[in-house]
Amino acid sequence: MSWTTAEFKGEKNLDNHFVSNGTTFFAASGDTGTGVAYPAASPFVIGVGGTSLTLDSNGNYVSETAWSGSGGGESAVENEPLFQEQFAIPNDSRGTRGVPDVSFNADPGTGYAVYDSVGISGVAGWFQVGGTSAASPQWAALVAVANSSRVAARKANLGSAGSVLYTLAKANLATDFHAVTKGSNGTCGTLCTASTGYDFVTGLGTPQAKVLVAALVARP
């Protein structure tokens, strides 16, 4: 899901729409910096934040920093889900949902090439896009790849993968995820600054896809 809206008092009443056996929901965390958006705040949705990606001249991964536009923070409405409580995310004494859960390249300056053959954007041709609206479907694709391999192995789809991702991160954070430890999405101190482990800008970090997909496939 690429859409977001500001949190609102009755959002918990809509969370049941994101409970579906064999389905994982992903949502963009927002592109305006610190702050929590819905549906990324739902405990049944995996919120996806953003990074700025650096590659070398051969296209190899070099590093990432938190993207300044990445939405994130503590929910004003949703309770902290058990998987975050067990992971012991920082600053969670309020018992509220932390957003995002994970992240992906979202900086328009390091984003994705798109070709417009019609000229809807004003000019036909190649241009570059970004945003957590681009990051969210990248994560959806990663879990779809894992689920296809699970089906081939006669396993069930992962369903809501939130608890699985935190379980894997608790055991193998350094091998399954790229740690994002630099950058911020605001000026509110700890809540706005990327750090080792979980943070409220990039979540658990970005996927080391080859390793993480294999770990997701291996789950019972």
PDB file of C-alpha atoms in Angstrom:
ATOM      1  CA  MET A   1       0.000   0.000   0.000  1.00  0.00           C
ATOM      2  CA  SER A   2       1.331   3.379  -1.012  1.00  0.00           C
ATOM      3  CA  TRP A   3      -1.427   5.478   0.526  1.00  0.00           C
ATOM      4  CA  THR A   4      -1.181   7.132   3.933  1.00  0.00           C
ATOM      5  CA  THR A   5      -3.374   9.244   6.136  1.00  0.00           C
ATOM      6  CA  ALA A   6      -2.821  10.946   9.471  1.00  0.00           C
ATOM      7  CA  GLU A   7      -3.655   8.799  12.483  1.00  0.00           C
ATOM      8  CA  PHE A   8      -7.210   9.177  13.806  1.00  0.00           C
ATOM      9  CA  LYS A   9      -9.089   8.083  16.926  1.00  0.00           C
ATOM     10  CA  GLY A  10     -11.129   5.305  15.293  1.00  0.00           C
ATOM     11  CA  GLU A  11      -8.348   3.637  13.281  1.00  0.00           C
ATOM     12  CA  LYS A  12      -8.299   0.540  15.503  1.00  0.00           C
ATOM     13  CA  ASN A  13     -11.791  -0.262  14.237  1.00  0.00           C
ATOM     14  CA  LEU A  14     -10.332  -0.692  10.739  1.00  0.00           C
ATOM     15  CA  ASP A  15      -7.392  -2.905  11.696  1.00  0.00           C
ATOM     16  CA  ASN A  16      -9.428  -6.071  11.128  1.00  0.00           C
ATOM     17  CA  HIS A  17      -9.223  -5.394   7.371  1.00  0.00           C
ATOM     18  CA  PHE A  18      -5.534  -6.300   7.537  1.00  0.00           C
ATOM     19  CA  VAL A  19      -6.082  -9.728   9.096  1.00  0.00           C
ATOM     20  CA  SER A  20      -6.206 -12.313   6.343  1.00  0.00           C
ATOM     21  CA  ASN A  21      -4.767 -15.819   6.407  1.00  0.00           C
ATOM     22  CA  GLY A  22      -1.819 -16.205   4.051  1.00  0.00           C
ATOM     23  CA  THR A  23      -1.547 -12.494   3.303  1.00  0.00           C
ATOM     24  CA  THR A  24       1.062  -9.964   4.385  1.00  0.00           C
ATOM     25  CA  PHE A  25       0.194  -6.273   4.194  1.00  0.00           C
ATOM     26  CA  PHE A  26       2.872  -3.604   3.681  1.00  0.00           C
ATOM     27  CA  ALA A  27       2.333   0.141   3.880  1.00  0.00           C
ATOM     28  CA  ALA A  28       4.419   3.230   3.236  1.00  0.00           C
ATOM     29  CA  SER A  29       5.359   5.086   6.420  1.00  0.00           C
ATOM     30  CA  GLY A  30       5.091   8.495   4.738  1.00  0.00           C
ATOM     31  CA  ASP A  31       7.393  10.955   2.987  1.00  0.00           C
ATOM     32  CA  THR A  32       7.303  14.022   5.232  1.00  0.00           C
ATOM     33  CA  GLY A  33       9.731  13.025   7.968  1.00  0.00           C
ATOM     34  CA  THR A  34       8.979  12.316  11.603  1.00  0.00           C
ATOM     35  CA  GLY A  35       5.385  11.398  12.357  1.00  0.00           C
ATOM     36  CA  VAL A  36       3.190   8.311  12.205  1.00  0.00           C
ATOM     37  CA  ALA A  37       0.732   7.554   9.425  1.00  0.00           C
ATOM     38  CA  TYR A  38      -2.019   4.982   8.986  1.00  0.00           C
ATOM     39  CA  PRO A  39      -2.233   2.147   7.864  1.00  0.00           C
ATOM     40  CA  ALA A  40       1.517   1.701   8.530  1.00  0.00           C
ATOM     41  CA  ALA A  41       0.666   2.130  12.223  1.00  0.00           C
ATOM     42  CA  SER A  42      -1.621  -0.906  12.282  1.00  0.00           C
ATOM     43  CA  PRO A  43      -0.053  -3.804  14.231  1.00  0.00           C
ATOM     44  CA  PHE A  44      -1.257  -6.096  11.438  1.00  0.00           C
ATOM     45  CA  VAL A  45       0.638  -4.140   8.765  1.00  0.00           C
ATOM     46  CA  ILE A  46       4.379  -3.958   8.141  1.00  0.00           C
ATOM     47  CA  GLY A  47       5.295  -0.294   7.958  1.00  0.00           C
ATOM     48  CA  VAL A  48       8.075   0.507   5.471  1.00  0.00           C
ATOM     49  CA  GLY A  49      10.350   3.495   5.949  1.00  0.00           C
ATOM     50  CA  GLY A  50      13.011   4.905   3.661  1.00  0.00           C
ATOM     51  CA  THR A  51      16.755   5.174   3.191  1.00  0.00           C
ATOM     52  CA  SER A  52      19.223   6.848   0.855  1.00  0.00           C
ATOM     53  CA  LEU A  53      21.248   4.176  -0.945  1.00  0.00           C
ATOM     54  CA  THR A  54      24.851   4.431  -2.125  1.00  0.00           C
ATOM     55  CA  LEU A  55      26.170   2.034  -4.791  1.00  0.00           C
ATOM     56  CA  ASP A  56      29.596   1.781  -6.383  1.00  0.00           C
ATOM     57  CA  SER A  57      30.263   2.174 -10.121  1.00  0.00           C
ATOM     58  CA  ASN A  58      29.450  -1.508 -10.663  1.00  0.00           C
ATOM     59  CA  GLY A  59      26.122  -1.310  -8.895  1.00  0.00           C
ATOM     60  CA  ASN A  60      27.316  -3.037  -5.726  1.00  0.00           C
ATOM     61  CA  TYR A  61      25.932  -2.097  -2.333  1.00  0.00           C
ATOM     62  CA  VAL A  62      28.096   0.368  -0.397  1.00  0.00           C
ATOM     63  CA  SER A  63      26.000   1.921   2.375  1.00  0.00           C
ATOM     64  CA  GLU A  64      22.715   3.497   3.394  1.00  0.00           C
ATOM     65  CA  THR A  65      21.644   6.406   5.553  1.00  0.00           C
ATOM     66  CA  ALA A  66      18.200   7.231   6.862  1.00  0.00           C
ATOM     67  CA  TRP A  67      16.199   9.269   4.350  1.00  0.00           C
ATOM     68  CA  SER A  68      15.072  12.591   5.791  1.00  0.00           C
ATOM     69  CA  GLY A  69      11.555  12.051   4.419  1.00  0.00           C
ATOM     70  CA  SER A  70      11.022   8.662   6.057  1.00  0.00           C
ATOM     71  CA  GLY A  71       7.918   8.680   8.258  1.00  0.00           C
ATOM     72  CA  GLY A  72       8.262   7.194  11.724  1.00  0.00           C
ATOM     73  CA  GLY A  73       7.731   7.529  15.438  1.00  0.00           C
ATOM     74  CA  GLU A  74       5.407   6.244  18.158  1.00  0.00           C
ATOM     75  CA  SER A  75       1.735   5.770  17.390  1.00  0.00           C
ATOM     76  CA  ALA A  76      -0.730   7.937  19.292  1.00  0.00           C
ATOM     77  CA  VAL A  77      -3.465   5.305  18.928  1.00  0.00           C
ATOM     78  CA  GLU A  78      -2.168   1.755  18.444  1.00  0.00           C
ATOM     79  CA  ASN A  79      -0.805  -0.469  21.203  1.00  0.00           C
ATOM     80  CA  GLU A  80       2.631  -2.004  20.922  1.00  0.00           C
ATOM     81  CA  PRO A  81       2.338  -5.434  19.260  1.00  0.00           C
ATOM     82  CA  LEU A  82       3.803  -8.431  21.074  1.00  0.00           C
ATOM     83  CA  PHE A  83       6.580  -8.888  18.494  1.00  0.00           C
ATOM     84  CA  GLN A  84       7.894  -5.388  19.180  1.00  0.00           C
ATOM     85  CA  GLU A  85       7.547  -5.847  22.932  1.00  0.00           C
ATOM     86  CA  GLN A  86       9.578  -9.055  22.778  1.00  0.00           C
ATOM     87  CA  PHE A  87      12.215  -7.370  20.607  1.00  0.00           C
ATOM     88  CA  ALA A  88      12.466  -4.613  23.210  1.00  0.00           C
ATOM     89  CA  ILE A  89      12.431  -1.634  20.867  1.00  0.00           C
ATOM     90  CA  PRO A  90      13.893   1.493  22.483  1.00  0.00           C
ATOM     91  CA  ASN A  91      11.815   4.143  24.224  1.00  0.00           C
ATOM     92  CA  ASP A  92       8.754   1.867  24.347  1.00  0.00           C
ATOM     93  CA  SER A  93       7.771   2.602  27.950  1.00  0.00           C
ATOM     94  CA  ARG A  94       4.502   4.048  26.667  1.00  0.00           C
ATOM     95  CA  GLY A  95       3.537   0.635  25.264  1.00  0.00           C
ATOM     96  CA  THR A  96       2.707   2.126  21.868  1.00  0.00           C
ATOM     97  CA  ARG A  97       3.310   0.899  18.344  1.00  0.00           C
ATOM     98  CA  GLY A  98       6.640   1.843  16.791  1.00  0.00           C
ATOM     99  CA  VAL A  99       6.781   2.759  13.092  1.00  0.00           C
ATOM    100  CA  PRO A 100       8.286   1.737  10.704  1.00  0.00           C
ATOM    101  CA  ASP A 101       9.149  -1.948  10.970  1.00  0.00           C
ATOM    102  CA  VAL A 102      11.635  -2.095   8.088  1.00  0.00           C
ATOM    103  CA  SER A 103      12.894   0.164   5.318  1.00  0.00           C
ATOM    104  CA  PHE A 104      14.131   0.283   1.730  1.00  0.00           C
ATOM    105  CA  ASN A 105      15.692   2.797  -0.625  1.00  0.00           C
ATOM    106  CA  ALA A 106      13.211   5.663  -0.911  1.00  0.00           C
ATOM    107  CA  ASP A 107      15.221   8.832  -1.503  1.00  0.00           C
ATOM    108  CA  PRO A 108      14.151  10.233  -4.904  1.00  0.00           C
ATOM    109  CA  GLY A 109      17.795  11.205  -5.396  1.00  0.00           C
ATOM    110  CA  THR A 110      18.829   7.533  -5.225  1.00  0.00           C
ATOM    111  CA  GLY A 111      15.538   6.109  -6.441  1.00  0.00           C
ATOM    112  CA  TYR A 112      14.134   4.141  -9.346  1.00  0.00           C
ATOM    113  CA  ALA A 113      14.151   4.659 -13.098  1.00  0.00           C
ATOM    114  CA  VAL A 114      10.658   4.868 -14.624  1.00  0.00           C
ATOM    115  CA  TYR A 115       9.819   5.199 -18.308  1.00  0.00           C
ATOM    116  CA  ASP A 116       6.707   7.189 -19.236  1.00  0.00           C
ATOM    117  CA  SER A 117       5.701   6.400 -22.836  1.00  0.00           C
ATOM    118  CA  VAL A 118       2.580   8.606 -22.760  1.00  0.00           C
ATOM    119  CA  GLY A 119       3.763  11.802 -21.123  1.00  0.00           C
ATOM    120  CA  ILE A 120       1.366  11.791 -18.169  1.00  0.00           C
ATOM    121  CA  SER A 121       4.074  13.452 -16.103  1.00  0.00           C
ATOM    122  CA  GLY A 122       4.357  16.242 -18.689  1.00  0.00           C
ATOM    123  CA  VAL A 123       7.314  14.858 -20.592  1.00  0.00           C
ATOM    124  CA  ALA A 124       7.581  11.369 -22.040  1.00  0.00           C
ATOM    125  CA  GLY A 125      10.760   9.438 -21.352  1.00  0.00           C
ATOM    126  CA  TRP A 126      12.877   8.339 -18.424  1.00  0.00           C
ATOM    127  CA  PHE A 127      12.684   9.933 -15.001  1.00  0.00           C
ATOM    128  CA  GLN A 128      13.565   8.958 -11.441  1.00  0.00           C
ATOM    129  CA  VAL A 129      11.153   8.428  -8.548  1.00  0.00           C
ATOM    130  CA  GLY A 130      11.352   7.575  -4.863  1.00  0.00           C
ATOM    131  CA  GLY A 131       9.355   7.761  -1.655  1.00  0.00           C
ATOM    132  CA  THR A 132       8.205   5.117   0.806  1.00  0.00           C
ATOM    133  CA  SER A 133       5.454   4.445  -1.740  1.00  0.00           C
ATOM    134  CA  ALA A 134       8.242   2.902  -3.823  1.00  0.00           C
ATOM    135  CA  ALA A 135       9.848   1.165  -0.842  1.00  0.00           C
ATOM    136  CA  SER A 136       6.684  -0.630   0.291  1.00  0.00           C
ATOM    137  CA  PRO A 137       6.153  -2.680  -2.918  1.00  0.00           C
ATOM    138  CA  GLN A 138       9.831  -3.686  -2.897  1.00  0.00           C
ATOM    139  CA  TRP A 139       9.230  -5.430   0.424  1.00  0.00           C
ATOM    140  CA  ALA A 140       5.981  -6.932  -0.853  1.00  0.00           C
ATOM    141  CA  ALA A 141       7.922  -8.384  -3.792  1.00  0.00           C
ATOM    142  CA  LEU A 142      10.558  -9.838  -1.476  1.00  0.00           C
ATOM    143  CA  VAL A 143       7.966 -11.701   0.601  1.00  0.00           C
ATOM    144  CA  ALA A 144       6.177 -12.815  -2.586  1.00  0.00           C
ATOM    145  CA  VAL A 145       9.441 -14.395  -3.765  1.00  0.00           C
ATOM    146  CA  ALA A 146       9.800 -16.141  -0.390  1.00  0.00           C
ATOM    147  CA  ASN A 147       6.204 -17.363  -0.496  1.00  0.00           C
ATOM    148  CA  SER A 148       6.604 -18.764  -4.009  1.00  0.00           C
ATOM    149  CA  SER A 149       9.553 -20.825  -2.800  1.00  0.00           C
ATOM    150  CA  ARG A 150       7.569 -21.914   0.251  1.00  0.00           C
ATOM    151  CA  VAL A 151       4.725 -23.104  -1.951  1.00  0.00           C
ATOM    152  CA  ALA A 152       7.202 -25.028  -4.095  1.00  0.00           C
ATOM    153  CA  ALA A 153       8.410 -26.686  -0.884  1.00  0.00           C
ATOM    154  CA  ARG A 154       4.778 -27.444   0.073  1.00  0.00           C
ATOM    155  CA  LYS A 155       4.728 -24.909   2.869  1.00  0.00           C
ATOM    156  CA  ALA A 156       2.024 -22.378   3.621  1.00  0.00           C
ATOM    157  CA  ASN A 157       2.378 -18.689   2.811  1.00  0.00           C
ATOM    158  CA  LEU A 158       3.905 -16.665   5.611  1.00  0.00           C
ATOM    159  CA  GLY A 159       0.740 -14.686   6.151  1.00  0.00           C
ATOM    160  CA  SER A 160       1.377 -11.662   8.335  1.00  0.00           C
ATOM    161  CA  ALA A 161       5.182 -11.669   8.421  1.00  0.00           C
ATOM    162  CA  GLY A 162       5.653  -9.004  11.075  1.00  0.00           C
ATOM    163  CA  SER A 163       6.351 -11.362  13.958  1.00  0.00           C
ATOM    164  CA  VAL A 164       8.553 -13.523  11.699  1.00  0.00           C
ATOM    165  CA  LEU A 165      10.740 -10.566  10.712  1.00  0.00           C
ATOM    166  CA  TYR A 166      11.257  -9.516  14.327  1.00  0.00           C
ATOM    167  CA  THR A 167      11.991 -13.107  15.347  1.00  0.00           C
ATOM    168  CA  LEU A 168      14.627 -13.384  12.623  1.00  0.00           C
ATOM    169  CA  ALA A 169      16.055  -9.987  13.530  1.00  0.00           C
ATOM    170  CA  LYS A 170      16.310 -10.948  17.187  1.00  0.00           C
ATOM    171  CA  ALA A 171      18.418 -13.979  16.256  1.00  0.00           C
ATOM    172  CA  ASN A 172      20.329 -12.711  13.213  1.00  0.00           C
ATOM    173  CA  LEU A 173      19.906  -8.966  12.816  1.00  0.00           C
ATOM    174  CA  ALA A 174      23.441  -8.462  11.466  1.00  0.00           C
ATOM    175  CA  THR A 175      23.152 -11.148   8.789  1.00  0.00           C
ATOM    176  CA  ASP A 176      19.518 -10.731   7.683  1.00  0.00           C
ATOM    177  CA  PHE A 177      19.398  -6.926   7.607  1.00  0.00           C
ATOM    178  CA  HIS A 178      21.602  -4.004   6.601  1.00  0.00           C
ATOM    179  CA  ALA A 179      21.954  -1.839   9.681  1.00  0.00           C
ATOM    180  CA  VAL A 180      21.203   1.833   9.051  1.00  0.00           C
ATOM    181  CA  THR A 181      22.982   3.848  11.719  1.00  0.00           C
ATOM    182  CA  LYS A 182      23.296   7.317  10.207  1.00  0.00           C
ATOM    183  CA  GLY A 183      20.835  10.014   9.265  1.00  0.00           C
ATOM    184  CA  SER A 184      17.580  11.340  10.694  1.00  0.00           C
ATOM    185  CA  ASN A 185      14.066  12.382   9.716  1.00  0.00           C
ATOM    186  CA  GLY A 186      13.696  15.343  12.047  1.00  0.00           C
ATOM    187  CA  THR A 187      15.090  17.157  15.078  1.00  0.00           C
ATOM    188  CA  CYS A 188      13.449  15.288  17.945  1.00  0.00           C
ATOM    189  CA  GLY A 189      16.522  13.439  19.183  1.00  0.00           C
ATOM    190  CA  THR A 190      16.326   9.665  19.730  1.00  0.00           C
ATOM    191  CA  LEU A 191      12.998   9.224  17.960  1.00  0.00           C
ATOM    192  CA  CYS A 192      14.307  10.904  14.818  1.00  0.00           C
ATOM    193  CA  THR A 193      17.766   9.384  14.530  1.00  0.00           C
ATOM    194  CA  ALA A 194      18.881   6.117  12.954  1.00  0.00           C
ATOM    195  CA  SER A 195      20.810   3.851  15.297  1.00  0.00           C
ATOM    196  CA  THR A 196      22.020   0.279  15.793  1.00  0.00           C
ATOM    197  CA  GLY A 197      19.151  -2.189  16.165  1.00  0.00           C
ATOM    198  CA  TYR A 198      15.605  -0.864  15.866  1.00  0.00           C
ATOM    199  CA  ASP A 199      14.996   2.844  15.326  1.00  0.00           C
ATOM    200  CA  PHE A 200      11.953   4.965  14.541  1.00  0.00           C
ATOM    201  CA  VAL A 201      13.273   6.092  11.153  1.00  0.00           C
ATOM    202  CA  THR A 202      14.291   2.863   9.409  1.00  0.00           C
ATOM    203  CA  GLY A 203      12.913   0.159  11.715  1.00  0.00           C
ATOM    204  CA  LEU A 204      15.018  -2.995  11.704  1.00  0.00           C
ATOM    205  CA  GLY A 205      16.874  -1.787   8.600  1.00  0.00           C
ATOM    206  CA  THR A 206      16.877  -2.905   4.981  1.00  0.00           C
ATOM    207  CA  PRO A 207      16.954  -6.523   3.793  1.00  0.00           C
ATOM    208  CA  GLN A 208      20.021  -8.504   2.905  1.00  0.00           C
ATOM    209  CA  ALA A 209      17.672 -10.084   0.413  1.00  0.00           C
ATOM    210  CA  LYS A 210      19.583 -13.224  -0.504  1.00  0.00           C
ATOM    211  CA  VAL A 211      19.974 -14.203   3.148  1.00  0.00           C
ATOM    212  CA  LEU A 212      16.596 -12.978   4.367  1.00  0.00           C
ATOM    213  CA  VAL A 213      14.562 -14.679   1.638  1.00  0.00           C
ATOM    214  CA  ALA A 214      16.280 -17.986   2.423  1.00  0.00           C
ATOM    215  CA  ALA A 215      15.528 -17.493   6.125  1.00  0.00           C
ATOM    216  CA  LEU A 216      11.867 -16.765   5.362  1.00  0.00           C
ATOM    217  CA  VAL A 217      11.610 -19.856   3.191  1.00  0.00           C
ATOM    218  CA  ALA A 218      13.195 -21.979   5.926  1.00  0.00           C
ATOM    219  CA  ARG A 219      10.614 -20.987   8.511  1.00  0.00           C
ATOM    220  CA  PRO A 220       8.192 -23.795   9.501  1.00  0.00           C
TER     221      PRO A 220
END
